[in-house]
Short mmCIF file of C-alpha atoms in Angstrom, two decimals:
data_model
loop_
_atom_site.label_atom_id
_atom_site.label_comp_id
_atom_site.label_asym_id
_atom_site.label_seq_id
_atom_site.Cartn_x
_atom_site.Cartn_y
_atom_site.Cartn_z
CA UNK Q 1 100.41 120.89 107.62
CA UNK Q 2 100.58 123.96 110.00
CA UNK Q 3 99.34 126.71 107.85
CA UNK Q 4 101.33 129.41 109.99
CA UNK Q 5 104.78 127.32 109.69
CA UNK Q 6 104.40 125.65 106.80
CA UNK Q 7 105.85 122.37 108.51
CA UNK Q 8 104.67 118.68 108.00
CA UNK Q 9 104.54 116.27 110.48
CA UNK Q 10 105.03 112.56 109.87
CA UNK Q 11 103.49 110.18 112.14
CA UNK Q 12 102.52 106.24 112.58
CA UNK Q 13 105.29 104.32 112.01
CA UNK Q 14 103.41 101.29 113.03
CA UNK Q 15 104.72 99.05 109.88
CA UNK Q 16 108.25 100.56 109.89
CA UNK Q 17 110.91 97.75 109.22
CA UNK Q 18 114.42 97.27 108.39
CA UNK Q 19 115.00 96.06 104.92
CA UNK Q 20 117.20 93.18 104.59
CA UNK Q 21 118.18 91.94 101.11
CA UNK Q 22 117.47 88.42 100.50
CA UNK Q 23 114.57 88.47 103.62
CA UNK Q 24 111.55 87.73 102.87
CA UNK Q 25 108.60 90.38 103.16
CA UNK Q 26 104.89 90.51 102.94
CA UNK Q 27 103.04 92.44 100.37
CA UNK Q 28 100.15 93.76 102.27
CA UNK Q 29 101.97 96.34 104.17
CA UNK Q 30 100.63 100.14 104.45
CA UNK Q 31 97.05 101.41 103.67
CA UNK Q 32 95.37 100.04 100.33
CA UNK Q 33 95.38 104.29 99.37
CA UNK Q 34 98.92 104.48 99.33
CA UNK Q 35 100.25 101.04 98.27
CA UNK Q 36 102.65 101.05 95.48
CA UNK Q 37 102.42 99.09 92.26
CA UNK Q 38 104.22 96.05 93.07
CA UNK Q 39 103.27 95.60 96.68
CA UNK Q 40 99.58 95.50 95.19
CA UNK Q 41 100.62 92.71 92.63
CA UNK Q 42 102.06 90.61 95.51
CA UNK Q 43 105.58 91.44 95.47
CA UNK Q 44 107.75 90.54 98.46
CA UNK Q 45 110.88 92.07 97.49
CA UNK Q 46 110.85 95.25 97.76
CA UNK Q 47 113.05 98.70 98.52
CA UNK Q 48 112.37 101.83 99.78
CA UNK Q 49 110.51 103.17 97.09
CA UNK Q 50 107.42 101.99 98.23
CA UNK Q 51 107.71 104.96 100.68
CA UNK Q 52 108.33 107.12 97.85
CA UNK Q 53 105.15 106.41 96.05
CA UNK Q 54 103.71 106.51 99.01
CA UNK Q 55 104.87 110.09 99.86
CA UNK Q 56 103.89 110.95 96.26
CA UNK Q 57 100.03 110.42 97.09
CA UNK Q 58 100.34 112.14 100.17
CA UNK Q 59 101.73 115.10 98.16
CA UNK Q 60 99.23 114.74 95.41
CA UNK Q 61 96.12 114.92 97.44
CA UNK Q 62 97.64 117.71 99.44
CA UNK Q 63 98.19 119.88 96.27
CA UNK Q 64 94.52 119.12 94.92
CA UNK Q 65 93.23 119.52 98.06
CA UNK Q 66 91.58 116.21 98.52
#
């Protein structure tokens, strides 16, 4: 976070994919930190809300300053 612009910068899309129904995926996809519920029980279908939990850690340590 730039503390003079207030702007975030996402980076490291190293694991990005397109998410096609009915394809398979694997579960151990982004860092063990950030991994939502379901990819951590195995799950290999999965939407985009895995980046949403994800995002909501990010947030969460930013606003307790961890």
């Amino acid at each position: 976070v730039n503390p003079h612009t207030h702007q975030v910068k996402l980076c490291d899309f190293g694991s990005a994919k397109v998410l096609v129904k009915g394809e398979p995926n694997i579960s151990y996809i982004c860092s063990r930190y950030y991994r939502a519920p379901e990819l951590i029980f195995g799950a290999t279908e999965y939407t985009t809300a895995i980046d949403i939990w994800s995002a909501g850690c990010v947030l969460v340590e930013l606003l307790l300053g961890q």
